Structure formats: structure tokens, C-alpha cells
Coordinates of C-alpha atoms and ligand atoms in Angstrom, one line a residue:
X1 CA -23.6 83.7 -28.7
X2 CA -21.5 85.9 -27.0
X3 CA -22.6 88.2 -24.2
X4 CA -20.4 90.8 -22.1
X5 CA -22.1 91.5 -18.7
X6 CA -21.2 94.7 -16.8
X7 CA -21.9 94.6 -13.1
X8 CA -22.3 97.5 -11.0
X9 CA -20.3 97.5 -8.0
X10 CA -22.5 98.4 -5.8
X11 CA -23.9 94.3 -6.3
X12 CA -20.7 93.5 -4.3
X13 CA -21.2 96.5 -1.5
X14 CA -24.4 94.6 -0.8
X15 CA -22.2 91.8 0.3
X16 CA -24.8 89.1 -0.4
X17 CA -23.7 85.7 -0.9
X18 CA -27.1 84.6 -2.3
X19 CA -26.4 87.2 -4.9
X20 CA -23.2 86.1 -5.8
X21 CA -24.4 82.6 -5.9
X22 CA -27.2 83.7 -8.2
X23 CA -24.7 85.3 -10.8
X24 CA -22.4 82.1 -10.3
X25 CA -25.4 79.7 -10.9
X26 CA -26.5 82.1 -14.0
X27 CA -23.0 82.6 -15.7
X28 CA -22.9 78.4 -15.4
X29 CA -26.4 77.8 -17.2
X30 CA -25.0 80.0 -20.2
X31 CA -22.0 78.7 -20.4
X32 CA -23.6 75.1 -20.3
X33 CA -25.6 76.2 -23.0
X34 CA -22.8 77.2 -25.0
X35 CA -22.9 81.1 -24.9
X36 CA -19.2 82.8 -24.4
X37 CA -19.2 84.9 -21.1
X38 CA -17.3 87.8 -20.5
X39 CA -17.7 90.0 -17.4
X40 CA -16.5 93.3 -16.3
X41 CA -17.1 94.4 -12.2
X42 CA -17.5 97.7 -11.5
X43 CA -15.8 99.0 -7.7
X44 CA -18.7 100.7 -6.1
X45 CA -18.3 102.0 -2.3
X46 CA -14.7 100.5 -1.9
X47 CA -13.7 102.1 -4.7
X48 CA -15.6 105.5 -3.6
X49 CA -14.0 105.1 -0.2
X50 CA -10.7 105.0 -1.3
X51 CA -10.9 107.5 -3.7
X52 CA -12.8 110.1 -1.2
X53 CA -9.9 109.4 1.3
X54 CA -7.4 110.4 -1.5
X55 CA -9.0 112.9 -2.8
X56 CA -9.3 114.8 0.5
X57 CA -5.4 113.8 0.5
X58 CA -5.2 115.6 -2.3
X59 CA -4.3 113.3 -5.1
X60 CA -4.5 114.0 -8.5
X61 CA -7.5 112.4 -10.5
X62 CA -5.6 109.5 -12.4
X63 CA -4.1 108.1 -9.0
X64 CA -8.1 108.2 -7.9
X65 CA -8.8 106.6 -11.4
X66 CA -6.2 103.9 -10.4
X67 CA -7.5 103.2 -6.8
X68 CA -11.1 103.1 -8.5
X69 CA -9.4 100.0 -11.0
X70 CA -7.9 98.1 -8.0
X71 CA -11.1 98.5 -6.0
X72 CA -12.7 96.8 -9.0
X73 CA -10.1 94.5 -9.8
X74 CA -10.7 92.9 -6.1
X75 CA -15.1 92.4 -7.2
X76 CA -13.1 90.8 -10.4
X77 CA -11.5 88.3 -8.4
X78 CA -14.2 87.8 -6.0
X79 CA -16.0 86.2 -9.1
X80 CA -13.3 84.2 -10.6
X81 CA -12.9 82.9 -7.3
X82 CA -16.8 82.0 -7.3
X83 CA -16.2 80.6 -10.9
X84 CA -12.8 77.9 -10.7
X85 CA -14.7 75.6 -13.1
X86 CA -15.2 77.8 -15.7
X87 CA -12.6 80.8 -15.2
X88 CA -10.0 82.2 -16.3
X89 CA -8.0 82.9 -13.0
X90 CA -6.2 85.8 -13.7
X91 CA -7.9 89.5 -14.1
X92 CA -6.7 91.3 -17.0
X93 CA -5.3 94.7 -16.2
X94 CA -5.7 95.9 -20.4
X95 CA -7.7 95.3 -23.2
X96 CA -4.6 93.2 -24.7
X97 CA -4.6 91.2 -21.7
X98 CA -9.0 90.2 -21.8
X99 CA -8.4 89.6 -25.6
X100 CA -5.3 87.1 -24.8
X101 CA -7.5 85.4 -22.0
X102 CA -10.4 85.6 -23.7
X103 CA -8.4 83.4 -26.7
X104 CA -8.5 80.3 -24.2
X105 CA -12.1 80.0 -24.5
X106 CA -12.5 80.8 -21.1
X107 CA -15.3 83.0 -18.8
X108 CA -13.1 86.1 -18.7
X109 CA -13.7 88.6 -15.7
X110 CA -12.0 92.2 -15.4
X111 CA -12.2 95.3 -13.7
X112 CA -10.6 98.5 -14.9
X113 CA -8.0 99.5 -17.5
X114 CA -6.6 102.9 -17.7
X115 CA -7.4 106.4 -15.9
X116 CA -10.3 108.5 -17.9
X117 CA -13.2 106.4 -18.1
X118 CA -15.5 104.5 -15.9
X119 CA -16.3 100.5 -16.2
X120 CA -18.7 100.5 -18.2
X121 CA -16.3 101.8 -20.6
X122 CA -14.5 98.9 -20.4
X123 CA -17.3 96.7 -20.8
X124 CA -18.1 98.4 -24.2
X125 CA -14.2 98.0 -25.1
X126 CA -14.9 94.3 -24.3
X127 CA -18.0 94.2 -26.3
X128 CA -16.5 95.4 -29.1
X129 CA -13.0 93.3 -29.0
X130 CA -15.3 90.1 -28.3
X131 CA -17.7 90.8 -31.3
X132 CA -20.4 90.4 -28.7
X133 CA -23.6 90.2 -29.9
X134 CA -24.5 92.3 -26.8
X135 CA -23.9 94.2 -23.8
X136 CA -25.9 93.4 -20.5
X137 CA -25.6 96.2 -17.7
X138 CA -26.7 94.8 -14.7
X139 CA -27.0 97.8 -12.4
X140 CA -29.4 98.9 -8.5
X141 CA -32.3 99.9 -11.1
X142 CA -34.4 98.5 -13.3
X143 CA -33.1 100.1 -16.6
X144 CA -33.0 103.4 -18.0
X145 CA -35.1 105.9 -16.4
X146 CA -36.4 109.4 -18.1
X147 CA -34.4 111.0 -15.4
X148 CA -32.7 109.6 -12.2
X149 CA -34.8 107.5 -10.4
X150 CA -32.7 107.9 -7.4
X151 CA -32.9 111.7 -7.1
X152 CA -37.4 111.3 -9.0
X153 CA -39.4 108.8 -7.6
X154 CA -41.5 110.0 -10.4
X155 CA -38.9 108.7 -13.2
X156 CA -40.4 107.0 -15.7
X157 CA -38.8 103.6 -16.7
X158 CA -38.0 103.7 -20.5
X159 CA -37.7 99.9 -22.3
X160 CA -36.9 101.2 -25.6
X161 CA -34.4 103.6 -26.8
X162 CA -31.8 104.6 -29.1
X163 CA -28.0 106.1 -27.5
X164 CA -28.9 109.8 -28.9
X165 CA -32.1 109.6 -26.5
X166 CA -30.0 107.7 -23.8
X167 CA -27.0 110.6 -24.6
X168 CA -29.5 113.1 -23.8
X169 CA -31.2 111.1 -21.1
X170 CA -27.6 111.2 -19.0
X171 CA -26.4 114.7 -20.2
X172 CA -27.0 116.1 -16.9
X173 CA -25.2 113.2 -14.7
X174 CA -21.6 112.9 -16.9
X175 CA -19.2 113.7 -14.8
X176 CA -15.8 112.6 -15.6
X177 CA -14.3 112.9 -12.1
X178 CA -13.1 109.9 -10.5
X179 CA -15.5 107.8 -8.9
X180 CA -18.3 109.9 -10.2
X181 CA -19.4 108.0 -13.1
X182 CA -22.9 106.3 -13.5
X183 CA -24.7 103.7 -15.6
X184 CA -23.0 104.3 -18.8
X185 CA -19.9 106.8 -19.3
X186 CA -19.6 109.0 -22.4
X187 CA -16.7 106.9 -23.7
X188 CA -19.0 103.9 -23.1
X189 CA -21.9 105.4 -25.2
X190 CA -19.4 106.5 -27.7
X191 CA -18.1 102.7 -28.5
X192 CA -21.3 101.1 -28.4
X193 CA -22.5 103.5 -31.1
X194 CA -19.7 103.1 -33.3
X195 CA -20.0 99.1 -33.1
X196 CA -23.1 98.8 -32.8
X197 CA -23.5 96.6 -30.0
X198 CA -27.3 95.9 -28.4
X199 CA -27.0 97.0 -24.9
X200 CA -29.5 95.6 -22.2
X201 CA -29.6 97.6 -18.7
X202 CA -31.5 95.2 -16.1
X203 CA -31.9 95.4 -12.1
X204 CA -29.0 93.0 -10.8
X205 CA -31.7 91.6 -8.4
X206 CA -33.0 89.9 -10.9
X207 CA -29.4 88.6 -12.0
X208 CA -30.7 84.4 -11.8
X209 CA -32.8 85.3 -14.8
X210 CA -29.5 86.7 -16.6
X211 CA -31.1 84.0 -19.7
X212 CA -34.0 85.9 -19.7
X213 CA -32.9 89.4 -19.7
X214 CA -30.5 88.2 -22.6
X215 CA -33.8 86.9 -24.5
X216 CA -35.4 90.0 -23.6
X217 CA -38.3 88.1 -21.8
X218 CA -37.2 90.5 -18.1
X219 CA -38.3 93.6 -17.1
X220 CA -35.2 95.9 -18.8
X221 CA -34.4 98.7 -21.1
X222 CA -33.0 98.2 -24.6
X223 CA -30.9 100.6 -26.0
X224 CA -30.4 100.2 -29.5
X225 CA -27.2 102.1 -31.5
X226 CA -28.8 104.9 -33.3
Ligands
ATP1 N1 -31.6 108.1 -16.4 C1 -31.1 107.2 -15.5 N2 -31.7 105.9 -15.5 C2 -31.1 105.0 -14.7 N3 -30.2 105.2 -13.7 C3 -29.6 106.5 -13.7 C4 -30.1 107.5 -14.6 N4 -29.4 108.6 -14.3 C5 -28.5 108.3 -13.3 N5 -28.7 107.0 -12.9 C6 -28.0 106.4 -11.8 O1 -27.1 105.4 -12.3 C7 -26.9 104.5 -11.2 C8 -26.4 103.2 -11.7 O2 -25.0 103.3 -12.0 P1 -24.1 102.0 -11.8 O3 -24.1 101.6 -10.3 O4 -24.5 101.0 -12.7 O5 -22.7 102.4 -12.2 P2 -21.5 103.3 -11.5 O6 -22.2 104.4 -10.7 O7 -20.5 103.5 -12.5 O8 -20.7 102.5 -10.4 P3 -20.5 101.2 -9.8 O9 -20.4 100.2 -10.9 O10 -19.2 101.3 -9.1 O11 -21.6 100.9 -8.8 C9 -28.3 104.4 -10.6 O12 -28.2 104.1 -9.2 C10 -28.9 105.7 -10.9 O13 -29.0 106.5 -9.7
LIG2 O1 -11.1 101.7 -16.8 C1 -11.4 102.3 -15.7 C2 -12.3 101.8 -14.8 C3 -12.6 102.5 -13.6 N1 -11.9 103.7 -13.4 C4 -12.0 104.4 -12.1 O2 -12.5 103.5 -11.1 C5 -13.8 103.9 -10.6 C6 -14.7 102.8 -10.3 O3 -15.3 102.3 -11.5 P1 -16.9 102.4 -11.7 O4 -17.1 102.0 -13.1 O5 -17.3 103.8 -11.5 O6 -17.4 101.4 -10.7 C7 -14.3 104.9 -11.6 O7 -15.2 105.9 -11.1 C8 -13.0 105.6 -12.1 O8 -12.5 106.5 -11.2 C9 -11.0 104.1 -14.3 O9 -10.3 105.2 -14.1 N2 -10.7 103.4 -15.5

């Protein structure tokens, strides 16, 4: 089986080492087991902090785009680094580059590729280049919500949908500005749609069960391509 995890940055701005350990000890069992891992990192607040210093700079949006993939390329490394055994040691910077690692049988890690679109973009490019049979978002909540749960603490958590309900779900938060993405961009949605890829979206605290949430035994949502 082959699974394509997505981790939210903001996993690494916690700067837990049990946390890291846990995904280490997680991405191990599965691999043990036989499944082909492939993760992508996303750059949470070092990403944010560079591209906010920029921005008031006044850069233009695909130099933020590119400090938001180097900020993430740097939580890529900090798991390949956690991962010798079973990594390959080199990010790739493209999707030609994570298809020609990938071919070495390898745990593949990444971070961004190109100016326009978030991580979780790239983890549905991923997806779809590894014929994965699915897509686990590990994010700071526990799945998909009826509305923000961050801005409702009324949110309802939803566990089963299709991508037109999660489409409309996030109409209101797509923004395509740099560093402004969340959960799962437009071009994200888009690919996993097209493919039809399974995506999972679990809380990252509860990343040593990664087995689980694959088996859909965890507390998650699953969004199914409509
Ligand atoms: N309907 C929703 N359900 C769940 N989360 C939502 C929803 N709408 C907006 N969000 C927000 O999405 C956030 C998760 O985004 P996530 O951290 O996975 O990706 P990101 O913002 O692209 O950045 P990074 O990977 O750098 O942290 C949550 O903290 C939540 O506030
Ligand atoms: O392929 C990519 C990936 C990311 N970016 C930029 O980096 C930041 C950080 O990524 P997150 O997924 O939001 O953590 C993102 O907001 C984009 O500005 C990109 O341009 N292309």
C-alpha cells in the first residue's frame, strides 16, 4: 500500500521532539510492514515569518511563495534527518525530482515546488504521481470542521464527506496569497478529484496511531472524491 502523508507545519513550530519521535517511530512501523511512505512538510510560522518580513519589504508574491518552499524544505530535512535508515537524503525541489527518488524504493520527504499553490498541493501532486492509494493530512485539528474551528468553538467535526461539500466547506477561507493557505488549497482539492485519491485529515497529536488513522480506526474526517 502506498500512503502520502501531508504534515502541517505548524507540527514543527511546536518544536516537540516527542512528536517527531512519534512520526519517526510511526513512518518505521509502516514501512516495516511493507507500506511505501511518502511525506510532504508544510512551513508553518518560519515560513509565515519570513514571508511577513518580505512582504512588509515589499516583495512580490512568488519570491513569498519561494521563501514559504525553503521554509518548508528545512521541516523536510528535519525528517530525513530523523529517518537515515529509511530515507532518501535529498529533498526534492520538483515533482520530477520526488518521482526519480521515489524510484529507489525509498521514504521520500519534500516540501514545496513552484510559486501558486500551497503544500498540500504538492502532497496531492504526490498522491497522484505515486498512485497512492491515499492521502493522510495530518494537521492542529481533528479533521474537517463545518466551519473553522479556530475562529467557532461551536464547529461541528464532520467524518464523512465528499470534495464538493469540503469545496464548499472552505469557500470562505481560499486565499491564494502567500502564506495564507489552509488545510487543503484549491489546486489540492482539484487533483484529488480528478484522481480520485481517498484523503484522510487527522489531528497530528495523534500522529503514533498514523496505522490507525490509515485503517480508519482514529478519530478523523474522510473525504471521499465526489
Ligand atoms: N472547515 C475547516 N475544518 C478544519 N480546519 C479548518 C477549516 N477551515 C479552516 N481551517 C483551518 O485550517 C488549519 C489547518 O491548516 P494546516 O495547518 O493544515 O495547513 P496550512 O495552514 O497550509 O499551513 P502549514 O502547513 O504551514 O501549517 C486549521 O488550524 C484551521 O484553523
Ligand atoms: O509548492 C508550494 C508550497 C508552498 N508554497 C508557499 O510556501 C508557503 C508555506 O506552505 P504551506 O503549505 O502553507 O505550509 C505557502 O503558503 C506558499 O506561500 C508555494 O508557493 N508552493
Amino acid at each position: 500500500m502506498n500512503v502520502i502523508l501531508k504534515v502541517s507545519g505548524k507540527f514543527f513550530d511546536e518544536e516537540d521532539p516527542a512528536k517527531l519521535l512519534a512520526l519517526k517511530n510511526s513512518v518505521l512501523q509502516l514501512v516495516k510492514e511493507g507500506y511505501r511512505v511518502g511525506i510532504v512538510t508544510g512551513g508553518g510560522q518560519t515560513a509565515r515569518k519570513y514571508i511577513n518580513l518580505a512582504r512588509k519589504m515589499g516583495s512580490n508574491e512568488a519570491f513569498l511563495d519561494l521563501l514559504g518552499i525553503w521554509a518548508s524544505r528545512l521541516n523536510a530535512y528535519l525528517v530525513v534527518f530523523s529517518l537515515p535508515e529509511v530515507a532518501y537524503m535529498k529533498v526534492p525541489e520538483s515533482l520530477e525530482e520526488f518521482i526519480q527518488a521515489w524510484s529507489h524504493g525509498k521514504v521520500v520527504v519534500t516540501g514545496g515546488f513552484q510559486p501558486g499553490q500551497s503544500t498540500a498541493a504538492v502532497s496531492a501532486l504526490v498522491a497522484e504521481a505515486t498512485n497512492a492509494d491515499l492521502l493522510v493530512v495530518a494537521t492542529n485539528v481533528d479533521g474537517v470542521y463545518e466551519k473553522d474551528p479556530r475562529l467557532y468553538s461551536d464547529a461541528k467535526l464532520v467524518s464523512r464527506l465528499t470534495t464538493t461539500e469540503l469545496k464548499r466547506i472552505l469557500e470562505g477561507s481560499q486565499s491564494v496569497s502567500a502564506g495564507t493557505y489552509e488545510l487543503l488549497d484549491p489546486l489540492a482539492i482539484k487533483i484529488v478529484e480528478r484522481s480520485r485519491i481517498r484523503v484522510i485529515v487527522a489531528n497530528y497529536n495523534r500522529i503514533s496511531k498514523l496505522k490507525e488513522i490509515i485503517k480508519g480506526e482514529e478519530v478523523a474526517s474522510i473525504v471521499e472524491p465526489a
